[in-house]
Amino acid sequence: MMILGVESSCDETAAAVVADGRKIYSSVVASQVETHHIYGGVVPELASRMHLEAIVPVVEKALAEAETTAKQIDAVAATRGPGLVGALLVGFSFAKAYAYALKKPWAGINHLEAHLYSVFLDNPAPPRFPFVALLASGGHTNLYRVSGHLQAELLGQTRDDAAGEAYDKVAKLLGLGYPGGAVIDRLAVKGDPSAIQFPRPYLDKNGFDFSFSGLKTAVARQVGENPDPSPRQIADIAAGFQAAMVDVLTHKLLHAAKTCHCREIALVGGVAANRGLNARLTKSARRDGLGLHIPPLSLCGDNAAMIAGLGYHYCRTGQYGALDSDVYSRTRFYASKINCICYVSSLDTAP
Ligand code: KG4
Ligand code: ZN
């Protein structure tokens, strides 16, 4: 079953063709990072407009690279949420219209479940259920017990900033631009992680929730005390911040595995690209005899291969979308958790 995947939840316009939920035939990602860089973060209205410009060429490129045609596609899968409403609407509406015109079925995919699915793509030895997964990205830091492709139990999440968001905010404080994760990761190896002792925000050491705003404030205090740091001092701050992040993320993931009696763990989302975190988890997993799964770099950040891959399982289980279904924003997503009805107007895209 060949699925065309479409992703537009934030600042990447992506399309991919994946066979039977496993084999990636193409995966095209058009990043808007250059545009948002000067604003120090994603500007939702700009993101929506850029998705509009990119969506058709990106889909055409994905089909061409897969050496297939729209007619040969069996179904279309598109991110339904959570994400920026205006950005989501572009990919989601495109996918619905495209499938309708082609007379093919389509499915609206949960972006978070799709990140969890990224470890199953092009992987001859994927994790066995149940496993514990940490999804760490710019919008989320969630710990799950995953017992099936469409069954993930949320164990804990961040109460304030997401891990990637903390990286981005710290990079901004240090004048390193946006996005900040990769830059801090690179700088961290040049600095001394023990030069500055940043707090490890474990909250309850036995719990699975996270909180990174205090760590970010600790960096802000450092910068406040020394407004003109030398490159050496910036590297030390980056190293100290990264060491605190890696300690907390590693502790929580391993603790979840132990509590849930799982022998396999996964790290997914943009922050999974972090070299320091990768190295620490590899070492800890080997020590504890755990199977560790981290997707390749191309599948850590937002991409459409994970959408198409999971789309296969939505289709296989008959979870097709209706033409009148809508995207769900983060506001709607959280409102549903506390049983609130959320009315989203177009103003919801305001920063
Ligand atoms: O999954 P993703 O592409 O988009 C969201 O769904 O949010 O994640 C983007 C986030 C950004 O906050 C970025 O700074 C972070 O992932 N990131 C990293 C690294 N590469 C990207 N964080 C830490 N270390 C990295 N090497
Ligand atoms: Zn994402």
mmCIF file of C-alpha atoms and ligand atoms in Angstrom:
data_model
loop_
_atom_site.group_PDB
_atom_site.id
_atom_site.type_symbol
_atom_site.label_atom_id
_atom_site.label_comp_id
_atom_site.label_asym_id
_atom_site.label_seq_id
_atom_site.Cartn_x
_atom_site.Cartn_y
_atom_site.Cartn_z
ATOM 1 C CA MET A 1 0.000 0.000 0.000
ATOM 2 C CA MET A 2 1.600 3.263 -1.164
ATOM 3 C CA ILE A 3 0.763 6.255 1.007
ATOM 4 C CA LEU A 4 1.448 9.886 0.248
ATOM 5 C CA GLY A 5 2.174 11.721 3.522
ATOM 6 C CA VAL A 6 1.832 15.484 4.029
ATOM 7 C CA GLU A 7 3.152 17.438 7.041
ATOM 8 C CA SER A 8 2.736 21.160 7.751
ATOM 9 C CA SER A 9 2.238 21.506 11.516
ATOM 10 C CA CYS A 10 4.980 24.051 12.155
ATOM 11 C CA ASP A 11 7.752 25.441 9.942
ATOM 12 C CA GLU A 12 8.501 22.511 7.643
ATOM 13 C CA THR A 13 6.479 21.731 4.538
ATOM 14 C CA ALA A 14 7.007 18.041 3.899
ATOM 15 C CA ALA A 15 5.725 15.263 1.651
ATOM 16 C CA ALA A 16 6.761 11.617 1.414
ATOM 17 C CA VAL A 17 5.850 8.355 -0.253
ATOM 18 C CA VAL A 18 6.053 5.271 1.982
ATOM 19 C CA ALA A 19 5.144 1.662 1.146
ATOM 20 C CA ASP A 20 3.360 -0.577 3.657
ATOM 21 C CA GLY A 21 4.246 1.667 6.568
ATOM 22 C CA ARG A 22 7.927 0.770 6.363
ATOM 23 C CA LYS A 23 9.834 1.517 3.186
ATOM 24 C CA ILE A 24 10.540 5.153 2.396
ATOM 25 C CA TYR A 25 10.476 5.822 -1.354
ATOM 26 C CA SER A 26 10.880 9.571 -0.948
ATOM 27 C CA SER A 27 10.892 12.149 1.830
ATOM 28 C CA VAL A 28 11.051 15.820 0.902
ATOM 29 C CA VAL A 29 11.300 18.569 3.525
ATOM 30 C CA ALA A 30 11.213 22.290 2.693
ATOM 31 C CA SER A 31 12.408 24.107 5.802
ATOM 32 C CA GLN A 32 11.416 27.690 6.598
ATOM 33 C CA VAL A 33 14.178 28.117 9.174
ATOM 34 C CA GLU A 34 15.940 30.858 7.200
ATOM 35 C CA THR A 35 12.768 32.971 7.203
ATOM 36 C CA HIS A 36 12.002 32.615 10.915
ATOM 37 C CA HIS A 37 15.654 32.878 11.974
ATOM 38 C CA ILE A 38 15.633 36.687 12.058
ATOM 39 C CA TYR A 39 12.569 36.735 14.343
ATOM 40 C CA GLY A 40 14.107 34.326 16.864
ATOM 41 C CA GLY A 41 11.192 31.899 16.544
ATOM 42 C CA VAL A 42 8.396 30.727 14.268
ATOM 43 C CA VAL A 43 5.994 33.478 13.155
ATOM 44 C CA PRO A 44 2.713 31.575 12.582
ATOM 45 C CA GLU A 45 1.275 33.821 9.871
ATOM 46 C CA LEU A 46 4.513 33.681 7.877
ATOM 47 C CA ALA A 47 4.619 29.906 8.302
ATOM 48 C CA SER A 48 1.102 29.514 6.844
ATOM 49 C CA ARG A 49 1.931 31.659 3.825
ATOM 50 C CA MET A 50 5.133 29.761 3.143
ATOM 51 C CA HIS A 51 3.337 26.415 3.382
ATOM 52 C CA LEU A 52 0.918 27.674 0.735
ATOM 53 C CA GLU A 53 3.785 28.467 -1.620
ATOM 54 C CA ALA A 54 5.651 25.223 -0.977
ATOM 55 C CA ILE A 55 2.968 22.557 -0.727
ATOM 56 C CA VAL A 56 2.419 21.820 -4.445
ATOM 57 C CA PRO A 57 6.110 21.716 -5.503
ATOM 58 C CA VAL A 58 7.012 19.652 -2.420
ATOM 59 C CA VAL A 59 4.315 17.049 -3.153
ATOM 60 C CA GLU A 60 5.308 16.946 -6.840
ATOM 61 C CA LYS A 61 8.934 16.432 -5.855
ATOM 62 C CA ALA A 62 8.030 13.618 -3.440
ATOM 63 C CA LEU A 63 6.064 11.812 -6.167
ATOM 64 C CA ALA A 64 8.849 12.325 -8.722
ATOM 65 C CA GLU A 65 11.582 11.091 -6.369
ATOM 66 C CA ALA A 66 9.488 8.016 -5.570
ATOM 67 C CA GLU A 67 9.118 7.473 -9.328
ATOM 68 C CA THR A 68 5.383 7.240 -8.909
ATOM 69 C CA THR A 69 2.320 9.198 -9.967
ATOM 70 C CA ALA A 70 -0.647 10.494 -8.009
ATOM 71 C CA LYS A 71 -2.800 7.778 -9.613
ATOM 72 C CA GLN A 72 -0.556 5.026 -8.211
ATOM 73 C CA ILE A 73 -0.973 6.266 -4.641
ATOM 74 C CA ASP A 74 -3.415 4.197 -2.564
ATOM 75 C CA ALA A 75 -4.202 6.798 0.117
ATOM 76 C CA VAL A 76 -3.209 10.218 1.403
ATOM 77 C CA ALA A 77 -2.256 10.890 5.049
ATOM 78 C CA ALA A 78 -1.869 14.387 6.471
ATOM 79 C CA THR A 79 -1.026 15.813 9.877
ATOM 80 C CA ARG A 80 -4.204 16.834 11.628
ATOM 81 C CA GLY A 81 -2.582 18.215 14.792
ATOM 82 C CA PRO A 82 -1.422 19.317 17.230
ATOM 83 C CA GLY A 83 0.374 22.293 15.695
ATOM 84 C CA LEU A 84 -0.148 25.848 14.497
ATOM 85 C CA VAL A 85 -3.718 26.118 13.231
ATOM 86 C CA GLY A 86 -2.971 28.168 10.121
ATOM 87 C CA ALA A 87 0.003 25.989 9.208
ATOM 88 C CA LEU A 88 -1.911 22.749 9.764
ATOM 89 C CA LEU A 89 -4.830 23.968 7.672
ATOM 90 C CA VAL A 90 -2.656 24.290 4.563
ATOM 91 C CA GLY A 91 -1.375 20.689 4.474
ATOM 92 C CA PHE A 92 -4.588 19.214 5.833
ATOM 93 C CA SER A 93 -6.895 21.006 3.378
ATOM 94 C CA PHE A 94 -4.521 20.242 0.517
ATOM 95 C CA ALA A 95 -4.509 16.547 1.395
ATOM 96 C CA LYS A 96 -8.299 16.360 1.660
ATOM 97 C CA ALA A 97 -8.788 18.099 -1.683
ATOM 98 C CA TYR A 98 -6.062 16.032 -3.359
ATOM 99 C CA ALA A 99 -7.527 12.740 -2.148
ATOM 100 C CA TYR A 100 -11.038 13.845 -3.116
ATOM 101 C CA ALA A 101 -9.927 14.754 -6.631
ATOM 102 C CA LEU A 102 -8.078 11.450 -6.974
ATOM 103 C CA LYS A 103 -11.034 9.526 -5.498
ATOM 104 C CA LYS A 104 -8.677 7.982 -2.919
ATOM 105 C CA PRO A 105 -9.173 7.548 0.814
ATOM 106 C CA TRP A 106 -7.337 9.789 3.221
ATOM 107 C CA ALA A 107 -6.518 9.948 6.938
ATOM 108 C CA GLY A 108 -5.818 12.769 9.409
ATOM 109 C CA ILE A 109 -2.791 11.824 11.524
ATOM 110 C CA ASN A 110 -1.780 12.752 15.068
ATOM 111 C CA HIS A 111 1.649 14.391 14.829
ATOM 112 C CA LEU A 112 2.842 13.041 18.204
ATOM 113 C CA GLU A 113 1.922 9.424 17.387
ATOM 114 C CA ALA A 114 3.751 9.929 14.091
ATOM 115 C CA HIS A 115 6.968 10.992 15.878
ATOM 116 C CA LEU A 116 6.707 7.805 17.957
ATOM 117 C CA TYR A 117 6.343 5.866 14.708
ATOM 118 C CA SER A 118 9.591 7.284 13.266
ATOM 119 C CA VAL A 119 11.639 4.431 14.803
ATOM 120 C CA PHE A 120 9.757 1.905 12.637
ATOM 121 C CA LEU A 121 10.695 3.392 9.272
ATOM 122 C CA ASP A 122 13.369 1.711 7.142
ATOM 123 C CA ASN A 123 14.371 -0.191 10.275
ATOM 124 C CA PRO A 124 14.931 -3.955 9.989
ATOM 125 C CA ALA A 125 15.028 -4.280 13.812
ATOM 126 C CA PRO A 126 12.362 -1.913 15.189
ATOM 127 C CA PRO A 127 11.368 -1.885 18.877
ATOM 128 C CA ARG A 128 9.056 -4.572 20.184
ATOM 129 C CA PHE A 129 5.955 -3.603 22.123
ATOM 130 C CA PRO A 130 5.680 -2.480 24.807
ATOM 131 C CA PHE A 131 8.510 0.059 24.928
ATOM 132 C CA VAL A 132 9.011 3.415 26.592
ATOM 133 C CA ALA A 133 9.566 6.490 24.434
ATOM 134 C CA LEU A 134 10.626 10.055 25.080
ATOM 135 C CA LEU A 135 9.310 12.527 22.527
ATOM 136 C CA ALA A 136 11.370 15.699 22.884
ATOM 137 C CA SER A 137 10.794 18.463 20.353
ATOM 138 C CA GLY A 138 10.211 22.189 20.085
ATOM 139 C CA GLY A 139 6.610 21.797 21.220
ATOM 140 C CA HIS A 140 6.597 18.711 23.443
ATOM 141 C CA THR A 141 8.486 16.742 26.061
ATOM 142 C CA ASN A 142 6.327 13.680 26.588
ATOM 143 C CA LEU A 143 7.082 10.267 28.046
ATOM 144 C CA TYR A 144 4.999 7.358 26.779
ATOM 145 C CA ARG A 145 4.517 3.670 27.291
ATOM 146 C CA VAL A 146 3.891 2.481 23.749
ATOM 147 C CA SER A 147 1.980 -0.787 23.404
ATOM 148 C CA GLY A 148 0.931 -0.542 19.736
ATOM 149 C CA HIS A 149 1.224 1.766 16.729
ATOM 150 C CA LEU A 150 -1.991 3.444 17.760
ATOM 151 C CA GLN A 151 -1.703 2.846 21.495
ATOM 152 C CA ALA A 152 0.507 5.149 23.533
ATOM 153 C CA GLU A 153 -0.130 5.893 27.179
ATOM 154 C CA LEU A 154 1.130 9.310 28.283
ATOM 155 C CA LEU A 155 3.201 8.845 31.455
ATOM 156 C CA GLY A 156 4.354 12.434 31.916
ATOM 157 C CA GLN A 157 5.000 15.710 30.128
ATOM 158 C CA THR A 158 6.527 19.113 30.609
ATOM 159 C CA ARG A 159 4.647 21.531 32.816
ATOM 160 C CA ASP A 160 6.133 24.571 31.097
ATOM 161 C CA ASP A 161 8.764 24.782 28.332
ATOM 162 C CA ALA A 162 9.428 21.849 26.022
ATOM 163 C CA ALA A 163 13.049 20.629 25.879
ATOM 164 C CA GLY A 164 13.614 21.978 22.350
ATOM 165 C CA GLU A 165 11.930 25.229 23.316
ATOM 166 C CA ALA A 166 14.355 25.577 26.249
ATOM 167 C CA TYR A 167 17.279 25.003 23.862
ATOM 168 C CA ASP A 168 15.873 27.656 21.523
ATOM 169 C CA LYS A 169 15.308 30.194 24.326
ATOM 170 C CA VAL A 170 18.766 29.641 25.810
ATOM 171 C CA ALA A 171 20.331 30.041 22.358
ATOM 172 C CA LYS A 172 18.448 33.326 21.988
ATOM 173 C CA LEU A 173 19.722 34.504 25.394
ATOM 174 C CA LEU A 174 23.268 33.694 24.262
ATOM 175 C CA GLY A 175 22.775 35.464 20.924
ATOM 176 C CA LEU A 176 23.129 32.222 18.956
ATOM 177 C CA GLY A 177 20.012 32.579 16.762
ATOM 178 C CA TYR A 178 17.101 30.244 16.017
ATOM 179 C CA PRO A 179 16.704 27.271 16.149
ATOM 180 C CA GLY A 180 19.163 26.769 18.993
ATOM 181 C CA GLY A 181 19.372 23.030 19.666
ATOM 182 C CA ALA A 182 22.008 22.084 17.129
ATOM 183 C CA VAL A 183 24.144 25.192 17.845
ATOM 184 C CA ILE A 184 24.198 24.581 21.614
ATOM 185 C CA ASP A 185 24.911 20.898 21.002
ATOM 186 C CA ARG A 186 27.944 21.823 18.879
ATOM 187 C CA LEU A 187 29.174 24.478 21.333
ATOM 188 C CA ALA A 188 28.713 22.227 24.362
ATOM 189 C CA VAL A 189 31.619 19.975 23.367
ATOM 190 C CA LYS A 190 33.938 23.004 23.415
ATOM 191 C CA GLY A 191 32.939 24.105 26.925
ATOM 192 C CA ASP A 192 33.434 22.789 30.454
ATOM 193 C CA PRO A 193 30.174 21.244 31.729
ATOM 194 C CA SER A 194 31.260 21.691 35.360
ATOM 195 C CA ALA A 195 32.302 25.358 35.077
ATOM 196 C CA ILE A 196 28.751 26.423 35.979
ATOM 197 C CA GLN A 197 26.453 24.106 37.947
ATOM 198 C CA PHE A 198 22.949 24.533 36.554
ATOM 199 C CA PRO A 199 19.985 23.091 38.462
ATOM 200 C CA ARG A 200 18.643 19.639 37.532
ATOM 201 C CA PRO A 201 14.875 20.147 37.536
ATOM 202 C CA TYR A 202 13.716 16.629 38.414
ATOM 203 C CA LEU A 203 10.547 17.789 40.207
ATOM 204 C CA ASP A 204 9.583 14.534 41.878
ATOM 205 C CA LYS A 205 12.451 12.131 41.066
ATOM 206 C CA ASN A 206 9.952 9.281 40.847
ATOM 207 C CA GLY A 207 7.495 11.199 38.680
ATOM 208 C CA PHE A 208 7.498 11.551 34.918
ATOM 209 C CA ASP A 209 6.738 15.262 34.498
ATOM 210 C CA PHE A 210 9.348 17.784 33.414
ATOM 211 C CA SER A 211 9.923 21.489 34.024
ATOM 212 C CA PHE A 212 12.567 23.472 32.195
ATOM 213 C CA SER A 213 11.624 27.090 32.874
ATOM 214 C CA GLY A 214 13.820 27.254 36.020
ATOM 215 C CA LEU A 215 16.824 25.977 34.095
ATOM 216 C CA LYS A 216 16.215 28.599 31.420
ATOM 217 C CA THR A 217 15.952 31.283 34.136
ATOM 218 C CA ALA A 218 19.260 30.106 35.622
ATOM 219 C CA VAL A 219 20.904 30.704 32.234
ATOM 220 C CA ALA A 220 19.214 34.113 31.999
ATOM 221 C CA ARG A 221 20.662 34.977 35.424
ATOM 222 C CA GLN A 222 24.156 34.017 34.251
ATOM 223 C CA VAL A 223 23.782 36.205 31.184
ATOM 224 C CA GLY A 224 22.394 39.022 33.359
ATOM 225 C CA GLU A 225 25.435 38.885 35.635
ATOM 226 C CA ASN A 226 27.804 38.816 32.678
ATOM 227 C CA PRO A 227 26.140 40.649 29.754
ATOM 228 C CA ASP A 228 29.201 40.422 27.535
ATOM 229 C CA PRO A 229 30.447 36.829 27.834
ATOM 230 C CA SER A 230 33.583 35.679 26.013
ATOM 231 C CA PRO A 231 33.301 32.794 23.501
ATOM 232 C CA ARG A 232 34.845 30.559 26.184
ATOM 233 C CA GLN A 233 32.192 31.597 28.720
ATOM 234 C CA ILE A 234 29.395 31.062 26.167
ATOM 235 C CA ALA A 235 30.729 27.555 25.504
ATOM 236 C CA ASP A 236 30.809 26.865 29.265
ATOM 237 C CA ILE A 237 27.186 27.994 29.647
ATOM 238 C CA ALA A 238 26.167 25.826 26.673
ATOM 239 C CA ALA A 239 28.025 22.845 28.148
ATOM 240 C CA GLY A 240 26.533 23.361 31.624
ATOM 241 C CA PHE A 241 23.000 23.757 30.251
ATOM 242 C CA GLN A 242 23.342 20.703 28.022
ATOM 243 C CA ALA A 243 24.718 18.610 30.912
ATOM 244 C CA ALA A 244 21.660 19.491 33.044
ATOM 245 C CA MET A 245 19.275 18.697 30.163
ATOM 246 C CA VAL A 246 20.952 15.373 29.391
ATOM 247 C CA ASP A 247 20.939 14.349 33.083
ATOM 248 C CA VAL A 248 17.216 15.038 33.476
ATOM 249 C CA LEU A 249 16.046 13.544 30.165
ATOM 250 C CA THR A 250 18.165 10.420 30.650
ATOM 251 C CA HIS A 251 17.062 9.928 34.253
ATOM 252 C CA LYS A 252 13.352 10.225 33.433
ATOM 253 C CA LEU A 253 13.504 7.926 30.396
ATOM 254 C CA LEU A 254 15.442 5.198 32.242
ATOM 255 C CA HIS A 255 13.222 5.534 35.293
ATOM 256 C CA ALA A 256 10.117 5.120 33.112
ATOM 257 C CA ALA A 257 11.601 1.988 31.501
ATOM 258 C CA LYS A 258 12.287 0.515 34.922
ATOM 259 C CA THR A 259 8.841 1.389 36.290
ATOM 260 C CA CYS A 260 7.061 -0.019 33.235
ATOM 261 C CA HIS A 261 9.306 -3.120 33.117
ATOM 262 C CA CYS A 262 10.259 -2.362 29.500
ATOM 263 C CA ARG A 263 13.521 -3.584 28.041
ATOM 264 C CA GLU A 264 13.431 -1.251 25.036
ATOM 265 C CA ILE A 265 13.486 2.535 24.928
ATOM 266 C CA ALA A 266 13.162 5.096 22.145
ATOM 267 C CA LEU A 267 14.095 8.742 21.772
ATOM 268 C CA VAL A 268 12.236 10.683 19.059
ATOM 269 C CA GLY A 269 11.562 14.292 17.983
ATOM 270 C CA GLY A 270 13.922 17.137 17.065
ATOM 271 C CA VAL A 271 15.935 16.885 20.307
ATOM 272 C CA ALA A 272 16.714 13.230 19.482
ATOM 273 C CA ALA A 273 19.342 14.703 17.141
ATOM 274 C CA ASN A 274 21.315 15.871 20.190
ATOM 275 C CA ARG A 275 24.751 14.257 20.199
ATOM 276 C CA GLY A 276 25.324 14.651 23.927
ATOM 277 C CA LEU A 277 21.993 13.004 24.743
ATOM 278 C CA ASN A 278 22.607 10.259 22.172
ATOM 279 C CA ALA A 279 26.005 9.444 23.640
ATOM 280 C CA ARG A 280 24.729 9.355 27.230
ATOM 281 C CA LEU A 281 21.708 7.196 26.395
ATOM 282 C CA THR A 282 23.822 4.796 24.351
ATOM 283 C CA LYS A 283 26.156 4.343 27.323
ATOM 284 C CA SER A 284 23.343 4.003 29.876
ATOM 285 C CA ALA A 285 21.334 1.596 27.704
ATOM 286 C CA ARG A 286 24.389 -0.626 27.246
ATOM 287 C CA ARG A 287 25.046 -0.573 31.003
ATOM 288 C CA ASP A 288 21.437 -1.500 31.821
ATOM 289 C CA GLY A 289 21.032 -4.014 28.967
ATOM 290 C CA LEU A 290 18.273 -1.993 27.282
ATOM 291 C CA GLY A 291 17.577 -1.841 23.542
ATOM 292 C CA LEU A 292 17.849 1.811 22.432
ATOM 293 C CA HIS A 293 16.100 3.135 19.319
ATOM 294 C CA ILE A 294 16.813 6.582 17.886
ATOM 295 C CA PRO A 295 15.743 7.420 14.329
ATOM 296 C CA PRO A 296 18.295 8.703 11.803
ATOM 297 C CA LEU A 297 18.771 12.484 11.759
ATOM 298 C CA SER A 298 16.451 12.882 8.758
ATOM 299 C CA LEU A 299 13.568 11.397 10.796
ATOM 300 C CA CYS A 300 14.191 13.179 14.124
ATOM 301 C CA GLY A 301 12.779 16.544 13.077
ATOM 302 C CA ASP A 302 9.430 17.075 11.406
ATOM 303 C CA ASN A 303 9.018 15.023 8.222
ATOM 304 C CA ALA A 304 6.215 13.453 6.218
ATOM 305 C CA ALA A 305 7.638 9.903 6.088
ATOM 306 C CA MET A 306 6.466 9.362 9.679
ATOM 307 C CA ILE A 307 3.010 10.658 8.690
ATOM 308 C CA ALA A 308 2.784 8.347 5.669
ATOM 309 C CA GLY A 309 4.195 5.437 7.712
ATOM 310 C CA LEU A 310 1.636 5.760 10.479
ATOM 311 C CA GLY A 311 -1.029 6.565 7.877
ATOM 312 C CA TYR A 312 -0.693 2.970 6.692
ATOM 313 C CA HIS A 313 -1.860 1.755 10.126
ATOM 314 C CA TYR A 314 -4.738 4.251 10.213
ATOM 315 C CA CYS A 315 -5.862 2.949 6.804
ATOM 316 C CA ARG A 316 -5.320 -0.703 7.710
ATOM 317 C CA THR A 317 -7.629 -0.241 10.707
ATOM 318 C CA GLY A 318 -10.210 1.728 8.710
ATOM 319 C CA GLN A 319 -9.563 5.069 10.407
ATOM 320 C CA TYR A 320 -10.232 7.204 7.362
ATOM 321 C CA GLY A 321 -10.956 10.907 7.563
ATOM 322 C CA ALA A 322 -14.292 12.555 6.768
ATOM 323 C CA LEU A 323 -14.395 15.462 4.367
ATOM 324 C CA ASP A 324 -15.896 17.743 7.008
ATOM 325 C CA SER A 325 -13.283 16.951 9.672
ATOM 326 C CA ASP A 326 -11.061 19.776 10.847
ATOM 327 C CA VAL A 327 -7.534 20.231 12.192
ATOM 328 C CA TYR A 328 -6.954 20.288 15.920
ATOM 329 C CA SER A 329 -4.719 22.935 17.363
ATOM 330 C CA ARG A 330 -2.744 22.716 20.559
ATOM 331 C CA THR A 331 -5.457 24.773 22.255
ATOM 332 C CA ARG A 332 -8.090 22.294 21.133
ATOM 333 C CA PHE A 333 -5.864 19.351 22.024
ATOM 334 C CA TYR A 334 -5.418 20.531 25.629
ATOM 335 C CA ALA A 335 -9.020 21.696 25.920
ATOM 336 C CA SER A 336 -10.157 18.179 25.042
ATOM 337 C CA LYS A 337 -8.006 16.820 27.877
ATOM 338 C CA ILE A 338 -9.942 18.818 30.448
ATOM 339 C CA ASN A 339 -13.252 18.151 28.719
ATOM 340 C CA CYS A 340 -13.707 21.715 27.510
ATOM 341 C CA ILE A 341 -15.213 22.704 24.206
ATOM 342 C CA CYS A 342 -12.831 24.988 22.381
ATOM 343 C CA TYR A 343 -13.998 27.368 19.661
ATOM 344 C CA VAL A 344 -11.062 28.262 17.435
ATOM 345 C CA SER A 345 -11.303 31.320 15.238
ATOM 346 C CA SER A 346 -8.758 32.334 12.632
ATOM 347 C CA LEU A 347 -7.279 34.619 15.301
ATOM 348 C CA ASP A 348 -5.927 31.476 16.940
ATOM 349 C CA THR A 349 -2.901 31.766 14.660
ATOM 350 C CA ALA A 350 -1.776 34.964 16.408
ATOM 351 C CA PRO A 351 1.571 34.524 18.205
HETATM 352 O O1 KG4 B 1 10.541 17.779 16.048
HETATM 353 P P1 KG4 B 1 10.934 19.150 15.607
HETATM 354 O O2 KG4 B 1 11.613 19.295 14.268
HETATM 355 O O3 KG4 B 1 9.698 20.104 15.560
HETATM 356 C C1 KG4 B 1 8.695 20.120 16.509
HETATM 357 O O4 KG4 B 1 7.741 19.303 16.373
HETATM 358 O O5 KG4 B 1 8.838 20.925 17.447
HETATM 359 O O6 KG4 B 1 11.869 19.762 16.771
HETATM 360 C C2 KG4 B 1 12.472 21.012 16.657
HETATM 361 C C3 KG4 B 1 13.257 21.272 17.924
HETATM 362 C C4 KG4 B 1 13.822 22.698 18.014
HETATM 363 O O7 KG4 B 1 13.461 23.244 19.261
HETATM 364 C C5 KG4 B 1 15.323 22.484 17.902
HETATM 365 O O8 KG4 B 1 16.092 23.446 18.606
HETATM 366 C C6 KG4 B 1 15.493 21.109 18.506
HETATM 367 O O9 KG4 B 1 14.383 20.381 18.032
HETATM 368 N N1 KG4 B 1 16.747 20.472 18.079
HETATM 369 C C7 KG4 B 1 17.723 20.117 18.938
HETATM 370 C C8 KG4 B 1 18.783 19.622 18.150
HETATM 371 N N2 KG4 B 1 18.428 19.687 16.840
HETATM 372 C C9 KG4 B 1 17.156 20.217 16.816
HETATM 373 N N3 KG4 B 1 17.783 20.178 20.284
HETATM 374 C C10 KG4 B 1 18.909 19.749 20.875
HETATM 375 N N4 KG4 B 1 19.968 19.273 20.174
HETATM 376 C C11 KG4 B 1 19.958 19.184 18.840
HETATM 377 N N5 KG4 B 1 21.022 18.697 18.179
HETATM 378 ZN ZN ZN B 2 7.266 17.528 15.511
#
